[in-house]
Amino acid sequence: MSSPAKVLSILSLFSSEHPVWQPDEICHALHFTRATGYRYMKELVDFGLLKKVAAGNYALGARIIELDYQLRQSDPVLLAADAIMHELSTKTDREVVLTVLINRKQIIDIHRVHALKPITTSVARSRGRQRPMFRSGGSKILLSWLPRHQQRQIYLTHAAEIMAHRMGASWEEFRMQLDQVKKSGFYMSWGELEPNLGAAVVPVFSPEGDNVAALNLLDSPENIQKTDPVKIKQVLEEAAWKIRQRQAYPAAQPQGAPAS
């Protein structure tokens, strides 16, 4: 791991469960010497990515908020998706979420449009929330579109977790499940991520045809089960097509998807 990667790895320690860290805890968790750990932390403080809090502990710094603002103003997928997601939420009266895969390691919700009648769930959902890698429709859609060698590397790294989530007791079973999801281009689930949450999901592509996100339509498990899968898939695919078109032509009004 390069020195910049080691410095930035400190940021990955911070979470809602552990938002404040002591310097010695950071050094121990990442196997840094005390001198190295303190030097890295000082660099992050100087850049505003960390800040000192009471008793010399560290928390995430305000520069992260600035970077998030810049991302929301410049990310082509977010800029293309926002209006379409609001349109979809209004049309269906359901919550809409955009999810991405980061470096084949993390599944993150990057944008969310709330319905007029919010779904009550046991886990708070918001922009920036990390999802389990092998549970939920968004995760499975994103994994299914990865190149085969990347899927295999993920399997070799997470075989026990994949089996625990019933996604395959072998590489062949895991590959076949992902192939099935990719072939369908659609995934429905109820109670898979949260007990009171159901979802219908399709992939979102760039103008070049790369899978860049998963578009999730959320509702209660009961309502998702009652939904006509053919109709809801068509609605989602039309929205995904509009997002793809707006990436290519940002200034143009989105047009409906071509007849399949």
Coordinates of N, CA and C in Angstrom, one line a residue, residues 37-202:
G37 N 1.8 7.2 12.5 CA 0.4 7.5 12.7 C 0.1 8.9 13.0
Y38 N 0.9 9.5 13.9 CA 0.7 10.9 14.2 C 1.0 11.8 13.0
R39 N 2.0 11.4 12.2 CA 2.3 12.3 11.0 C 1.2 12.2 10.0
Y40 N 0.6 11.0 9.8 CA -0.5 10.9 8.9 C -1.7 11.7 9.4
M41 N -2.0 11.6 10.7 CA -3.1 12.3 11.2 C -2.9 13.8 11.1
K42 N -1.7 14.3 11.3 CA -1.5 15.7 11.1 C -1.7 16.2 9.7
E43 N -1.3 15.3 8.7 CA -1.6 15.7 7.3 C -3.1 15.8 7.0
L44 N -3.8 14.9 7.6 CA -5.3 14.9 7.3 C -5.9 16.1 8.0
V45 N -5.4 16.5 9.2 CA -5.9 17.7 9.9 C -5.6 18.9 9.1
D46 N -4.4 19.0 8.5 CA -3.9 20.1 7.7 C -4.8 20.3 6.5
F47 N -5.3 19.2 5.9 CA -6.2 19.3 4.8 C -7.7 19.4 5.2
G48 N -8.0 19.4 6.4 CA -9.3 19.6 6.9 C -10.2 18.3 6.8
L49 N -9.5 17.2 6.6 CA -10.3 15.9 6.5 C -10.5 15.3 7.9
L50 N -9.6 15.7 8.8 CA -9.8 15.3 10.2 C -9.8 16.5 11.1
K51 N -10.3 16.4 12.3 CA -10.2 17.5 13.2 C -10.0 17.0 14.6
K52 N -9.3 17.7 15.4 CA -9.1 17.3 16.8 C -10.4 17.7 17.6
V53 N -10.8 16.8 18.5 CA -11.9 17.1 19.3 C -11.5 16.9 20.8
A54 N -12.4 16.9 21.7 CA -12.0 16.8 23.1 C -11.0 15.8 23.5
A55 N -10.1 16.1 24.4 CA -9.1 15.1 24.9 C -8.2 14.6 23.8
G56 N -8.0 15.4 22.8 CA -7.0 15.0 21.7 C -7.5 13.9 20.8
N57 N -8.8 13.5 20.8 CA -9.3 12.6 19.9 C -9.6 13.2 18.5
Y58 N -9.9 12.3 17.6 CA -10.0 12.8 16.2 C -11.4 12.4 15.7
A59 N -12.0 13.3 14.9 CA -13.3 13.1 14.2 C -13.1 13.6 12.7
L60 N -14.0 13.2 11.9 CA -14.0 13.7 10.5 C -14.1 15.2 10.4
G61 N -13.4 15.8 9.5 CA -13.4 17.2 9.3 C -14.4 17.8 8.4
A62 N -14.5 19.1 8.4 CA -15.5 19.8 7.6 C -15.2 19.8 6.1
R63 N -14.0 19.6 5.8 CA -13.6 19.6 4.3 C -14.4 18.5 3.6
I64 N -14.7 17.4 4.3 CA -15.5 16.3 3.7 C -16.8 16.9 3.2
I65 N -17.4 17.8 4.0 CA -18.7 18.4 3.6 C -18.5 19.2 2.3
E66 N -17.4 19.9 2.2 CA -17.2 20.7 1.0 C -17.0 19.8 -0.2
L67 N -16.3 18.7 0.0 CA -16.1 17.8 -1.1 C -17.4 17.2 -1.6
D68 N -18.2 16.9 -0.6 CA -19.5 16.3 -0.9 C -20.4 17.3 -1.7
Y69 N -20.3 18.6 -1.4 CA -21.0 19.6 -2.1 C -20.5 19.7 -3.5
Q70 N -19.1 19.7 -3.7 CA -18.6 19.7 -5.0 C -19.0 18.5 -5.9
L71 N -19.0 17.4 -5.2 CA -19.5 16.2 -5.9 C -20.9 16.3 -6.4
R72 N -21.8 16.8 -5.6 CA -23.2 17.0 -6.0 C -23.4 18.0 -7.1
Q73 N -22.4 18.9 -7.2 CA -22.5 19.9 -8.3 C -21.9 19.5 -9.6
S74 N -21.1 18.4 -9.6 CA -20.3 18.0 -10.7 C -20.5 16.6 -11.2
D75 N -20.9 15.7 -10.4 CA -21.0 14.3 -10.8 C -22.0 14.1 -11.9
P76 N -21.6 13.6 -13.1 CA -22.5 13.5 -14.2 C -23.7 12.6 -14.0
V77 N -23.5 11.5 -13.3 CA -24.6 10.6 -13.0 C -25.6 11.2 -12.1
L78 N -25.1 11.9 -11.0 CA -26.0 12.5 -10.1 C -26.8 13.6 -10.8
L79 N -26.1 14.4 -11.6 CA -26.8 15.5 -12.2 C -27.9 15.0 -13.2
A80 N -27.6 13.9 -13.9 CA -28.5 13.3 -14.8 C -29.7 12.7 -14.1
A81 N -29.4 12.1 -12.9 CA -30.4 11.3 -12.3 C -31.4 12.1 -11.4
D82 N -31.1 13.2 -10.9 CA -31.9 13.9 -9.9 C -33.3 14.2 -10.4
A83 N -33.5 14.9 -11.5 CA -34.8 15.2 -12.0 C -35.6 14.0 -12.3
I84 N -34.9 13.0 -12.9 CA -35.6 11.7 -13.3 C -36.1 11.0 -12.1
M85 N -35.3 11.0 -11.0 CA -35.7 10.3 -9.8 C -36.9 11.0 -9.1
H86 N -36.9 12.3 -9.1 CA -38.1 13.0 -8.6 C -39.3 12.7 -9.4
E87 N -39.1 12.7 -10.7 CA -40.3 12.3 -11.6 C -40.8 10.9 -11.3
L88 N -39.9 10.0 -11.1 CA -40.2 8.6 -10.9 C -40.9 8.5 -9.5
S89 N -40.4 9.2 -8.5 CA -41.0 9.2 -7.2 C -42.4 9.7 -7.2
T90 N -42.6 10.9 -7.9 CA -43.9 11.5 -8.0 C -44.9 10.5 -8.8
K91 N -44.4 9.9 -9.8 CA -45.3 9.0 -10.6 C -45.7 7.8 -9.9
T92 N -44.9 7.3 -9.0 CA -45.2 6.0 -8.3 C -45.5 6.2 -6.9
D93 N -45.3 7.4 -6.3 CA -45.4 7.7 -4.9 C -44.6 6.7 -4.1
R94 N -43.4 6.5 -4.5 CA -42.5 5.6 -3.8 C -41.1 6.3 -3.7
E95 N -40.3 5.8 -2.7 CA -39.0 6.3 -2.5 C -38.1 5.8 -3.6
V96 N -37.1 6.6 -4.1 CA -36.2 6.2 -5.1 C -34.8 6.4 -4.7
V97 N -33.9 5.5 -4.9 CA -32.5 5.5 -4.4 C -31.6 5.1 -5.6
L98 N -30.5 5.8 -5.6 CA -29.4 5.5 -6.6 C -28.2 5.0 -5.8
T99 N -27.7 3.8 -6.2 CA -26.7 3.1 -5.5 C -25.5 2.8 -6.5
V100 N -24.3 2.9 -5.9 CA -23.1 2.6 -6.8 C -22.1 1.7 -6.0
L101 N -21.3 1.1 -6.8 CA -20.2 0.2 -6.3 C -18.9 1.0 -6.4
I102 N -18.2 1.0 -5.3 CA -16.9 1.8 -5.2 C -15.7 0.8 -5.1
N103 N -14.9 0.8 -6.1 CA -13.6 0.0 -6.1 C -13.9 -1.5 -5.8
R104 N -15.0 -2.0 -6.2 CA -15.4 -3.4 -5.9 C -15.4 -3.8 -4.4
K105 N -15.5 -2.8 -3.6 CA -15.4 -3.0 -2.1 C -16.6 -2.5 -1.3
Q106 N -17.2 -1.5 -1.8 CA -18.3 -0.9 -1.0 C -19.5 -0.6 -1.9
I107 N -20.7 -0.8 -1.4 CA -21.9 -0.5 -2.1 C -22.5 0.7 -1.3
I108 N -22.7 1.8 -2.0 CA -23.1 3.1 -1.3 C -24.3 3.7 -2.0
D109 N -25.3 4.1 -1.2 CA -26.4 4.9 -1.7 C -25.9 6.4 -1.8
I110 N -25.9 6.9 -3.1 CA -25.4 8.2 -3.3 C -26.5 9.3 -3.5
H111 N -27.7 8.9 -3.7 CA -28.8 9.9 -3.9 C -30.1 9.2 -3.5
R112 N -31.0 10.0 -2.9 CA -32.3 9.5 -2.5 C -33.3 10.6 -2.6
V113 N -34.5 10.1 -3.1 CA -35.6 11.0 -3.2 C -36.8 10.4 -2.4
H114 N -37.2 11.1 -1.4 CA -38.3 10.5 -0.5 C -39.6 10.7 -1.1
A115 N -40.5 9.7 -0.9 CA -41.9 9.7 -1.4 C -42.7 10.6 -0.4
L116 N -43.9 11.0 -0.9 CA -44.7 11.8 0.0 C -45.1 11.1 1.2
K117 N -45.3 9.8 1.1 CA -45.6 8.9 2.2 C -44.4 8.0 2.5
P118 N -43.5 8.5 3.4 CA -42.2 7.7 3.6 C -42.5 6.3 4.2
I119 N -41.6 5.4 3.9 CA -41.7 4.1 4.4 C -41.1 4.1 5.8
T120 N -41.7 3.4 6.7 CA -41.1 3.3 8.0 C -40.3 2.0 8.1
T121 N -39.0 2.2 8.4 CA -38.1 1.1 8.5 C -37.3 1.2 9.8
S122 N -36.7 0.0 10.1 CA -35.9 0.0 11.4 C -34.5 0.6 11.3
V123 N -34.0 0.8 10.0 CA -32.7 1.4 9.8 C -32.8 2.7 9.1
A124 N -32.2 3.7 9.6 CA -32.3 5.0 8.9 C -31.6 4.9 7.5
R125 N -32.2 5.5 6.5 CA -31.6 5.5 5.2 C -31.3 6.9 4.7
S126 N -30.1 7.1 4.2 CA -29.7 8.4 3.8 C -28.6 8.3 2.8
R127 N -28.3 9.5 2.1 CA -27.2 9.5 1.2 C -25.9 9.2 2.0
G128 N -25.1 8.4 1.3 CA -23.8 8.0 2.0 C -23.9 6.7 2.7
R129 N -25.1 6.1 2.9 CA -25.2 4.9 3.6 C -24.5 3.7 2.9
Q130 N -23.8 2.9 3.6 CA -23.1 1.8 3.0 C -24.1 0.6 3.1
R131 N -24.2 -0.2 2.0 CA -25.1 -1.4 2.1 C -24.2 -2.6 2.2
P132 N -24.7 -3.7 2.7 CA -24.0 -5.0 2.6 C -23.7 -5.4 1.2
M133 N -22.5 -6.0 1.0 CA -22.1 -6.3 -0.4 C -23.0 -7.4 -1.0
F134 N -23.5 -8.3 -0.2 CA -24.2 -9.4 -0.8 C -25.7 -9.6 -0.4
R135 N -26.3 -8.4 0.0 CA -27.7 -8.4 0.4 C -28.3 -7.2 -0.1
S136 N -29.4 -7.3 -0.8 CA -30.2 -6.2 -1.4 C -30.1 -6.3 -2.9
G137 N -31.2 -5.8 -3.6 CA -31.2 -5.8 -5.0 C -30.2 -4.9 -5.7
G138 N -29.9 -3.7 -5.1 CA -28.9 -2.9 -5.6 C -27.5 -3.5 -5.7
S139 N -27.2 -4.2 -4.6 CA -25.9 -4.8 -4.6 C -25.8 -5.9 -5.7
K140 N -26.8 -6.7 -5.8 CA -26.8 -7.8 -6.8 C -26.8 -7.4 -8.2
I141 N -27.5 -6.3 -8.5 CA -27.5 -5.7 -9.8 C -26.1 -5.2 -10.2
L142 N -25.4 -4.5 -9.2 CA -24.1 -4.0 -9.5 C -23.1 -5.1 -9.7
L143 N -23.1 -6.1 -8.8 CA -22.2 -7.2 -8.9 C -22.3 -7.9 -10.2
S144 N -23.6 -8.1 -10.7 CA -23.8 -8.9 -11.9 C -23.2 -8.3 -13.1
W145 N -23.0 -7.0 -13.1 CA -22.5 -6.4 -14.3 C -20.9 -6.2 -14.3
L146 N -20.3 -6.7 -13.3 CA -18.8 -6.6 -13.2 C -18.2 -7.6 -14.2
P147 N -17.0 -7.4 -14.7 CA -16.3 -8.3 -15.6 C -16.1 -9.6 -14.8
R148 N -16.0 -10.7 -15.5 CA -15.9 -12.0 -14.8 C -14.8 -12.2 -13.9
H149 N -13.6 -11.6 -14.3 CA -12.4 -11.8 -13.4 C -12.6 -11.0 -12.1
Q150 N -13.3 -9.9 -12.1 CA -13.6 -9.1 -10.9 C -14.6 -9.9 -10.0
Q151 N -15.6 -10.5 -10.6 CA -16.5 -11.3 -9.9 C -15.8 -12.4 -9.2
R152 N -14.9 -13.1 -9.9 CA -14.2 -14.2 -9.3 C -13.3 -13.7 -8.1
Q153 N -12.6 -12.6 -8.3 CA -11.8 -12.1 -7.2 C -12.6 -11.7 -6.0
I154 N -13.8 -11.2 -6.2 CA -14.7 -10.9 -5.1 C -15.1 -12.2 -4.4
Y155 N -15.4 -13.2 -5.2 CA -15.8 -14.5 -4.6 C -14.6 -15.1 -3.7
L156 N -13.4 -15.0 -4.3 CA -12.3 -15.6 -3.5 C -12.1 -14.9 -2.2
T157 N -12.3 -13.6 -2.2 CA -12.1 -12.8 -1.0 C -13.3 -12.9 0.0
H158 N -14.5 -13.2 -0.5 CA -15.7 -13.2 0.4 C -16.5 -14.5 0.3
A159 N -15.8 -15.6 0.1 CA -16.5 -16.8 -0.1 C -17.5 -17.2 1.0
A160 N -17.0 -17.1 2.2 CA -17.8 -17.4 3.4 C -19.0 -16.5 3.6
E161 N -18.8 -15.2 3.3 CA -19.9 -14.3 3.4 C -20.9 -14.5 2.3
I162 N -20.5 -14.8 1.1 CA -21.3 -15.1 0.0 C -22.2 -16.4 0.3
M163 N -21.6 -17.4 0.9 CA -22.3 -18.6 1.2 C -23.3 -18.3 2.3
A164 N -23.0 -17.5 3.3 CA -23.9 -17.2 4.4 C -25.1 -16.4 3.9
H165 N -24.9 -15.7 2.8 CA -26.1 -14.9 2.3 C -26.8 -15.7 1.2
R166 N -26.5 -17.0 1.0 CA -27.1 -17.9 0.1 C -27.0 -17.4 -1.4
M167 N -25.8 -16.9 -1.7 CA -25.5 -16.5 -3.0 C -24.6 -17.5 -3.7
G168 N -24.4 -18.6 -3.1 CA -23.6 -19.7 -3.7 C -22.6 -20.3 -2.8
A169 N -22.6 -21.6 -2.8 CA -21.6 -22.4 -2.0 C -20.3 -22.6 -2.7
S170 N -20.2 -22.2 -4.0 CA -19.0 -22.4 -4.8 C -19.0 -21.2 -5.8
W171 N -17.8 -21.1 -6.4 CA -17.7 -20.0 -7.4 C -18.7 -20.2 -8.6
E172 N -18.9 -21.5 -9.0 CA -19.8 -21.7 -10.1 C -21.3 -21.3 -9.7
E173 N -21.7 -21.6 -8.5 CA -23.0 -21.2 -8.0 C -23.1 -19.7 -8.0
F174 N -22.1 -19.0 -7.4 CA -22.1 -17.6 -7.3 C -22.2 -16.9 -8.7
R175 N -21.4 -17.5 -9.7 CA -21.4 -16.9 -11.0 C -22.7 -17.1 -11.7
M176 N -23.4 -18.3 -11.5 CA -24.7 -18.6 -12.1 C -25.7 -17.6 -11.6
Q177 N -25.7 -17.3 -10.3 CA -26.7 -16.4 -9.7 C -26.5 -15.0 -10.3
L178 N -25.3 -14.5 -10.4 CA -25.1 -13.2 -11.0 C -25.5 -13.2 -12.5
D179 N -25.2 -14.3 -13.2 CA -25.6 -14.3 -14.6 C -27.1 -14.3 -14.8
Q180 N -27.8 -14.9 -13.8 CA -29.3 -14.9 -13.9 C -29.8 -13.5 -13.7
V181 N -29.2 -12.7 -12.7 CA -29.6 -11.4 -12.4 C -29.3 -10.5 -13.6
K182 N -28.1 -10.7 -14.2 CA -27.8 -9.8 -15.4 C -28.7 -10.1 -16.6
K183 N -29.0 -11.4 -16.8 CA -29.8 -11.7 -17.9 C -31.2 -11.1 -17.8
S184 N -31.7 -11.1 -16.5 CA -33.0 -10.5 -16.3 C -33.0 -9.0 -16.4
G185 N -31.9 -8.4 -16.0 CA -31.7 -6.9 -15.9 C -32.7 -6.3 -14.9
F186 N -33.1 -7.0 -13.9 CA -34.1 -6.6 -13.0 C -34.0 -7.5 -11.8
Y187 N -34.3 -6.9 -10.6 CA -34.3 -7.7 -9.4 C -35.4 -7.1 -8.4
M188 N -36.2 -8.0 -7.8 CA -37.1 -7.6 -6.8 C -36.8 -8.4 -5.5
S189 N -37.0 -7.7 -4.4 CA -36.7 -8.3 -3.1 C -37.7 -7.7 -2.1
W190 N -38.0 -8.5 -1.1 CA -38.8 -8.0 0.0 C -38.3 -8.5 1.4
G191 N -37.9 -7.6 2.2 CA -37.3 -7.9 3.5 C -35.9 -8.4 3.5
E192 N -35.2 -8.2 2.3 CA -33.9 -8.8 2.2 C -32.8 -7.9 2.9
L193 N -33.0 -6.5 2.7 CA -32.1 -5.6 3.3 C -32.6 -5.2 4.7
E194 N -33.9 -4.9 4.8 CA -34.5 -4.5 6.1 C -35.8 -5.2 6.1
P195 N -36.3 -5.6 7.3 CA -37.5 -6.4 7.4 C -38.7 -5.7 6.8
N196 N -38.8 -4.4 6.9 CA -40.0 -3.6 6.5 C -39.7 -2.9 5.1
L197 N -38.8 -3.4 4.3 CA -38.5 -2.8 3.1 C -38.4 -3.8 1.9
G198 N -39.1 -3.4 0.8 CA -39.0 -4.1 -0.4 C -38.4 -3.2 -1.5
A199 N -38.0 -3.8 -2.6 CA -37.3 -3.0 -3.6 C -37.5 -3.7 -5.0
A200 N -37.6 -2.8 -6.0 CA -37.4 -3.3 -7.4 C -36.3 -2.5 -8.0
V201 N -35.4 -3.2 -8.7 CA -34.1 -2.5 -9.1 C -33.7 -2.9 -10.5
V202 N -33.2 -1.9 -11.2 CA -32.6 -2.1 -12.5 C -31.3 -1.4 -12.6

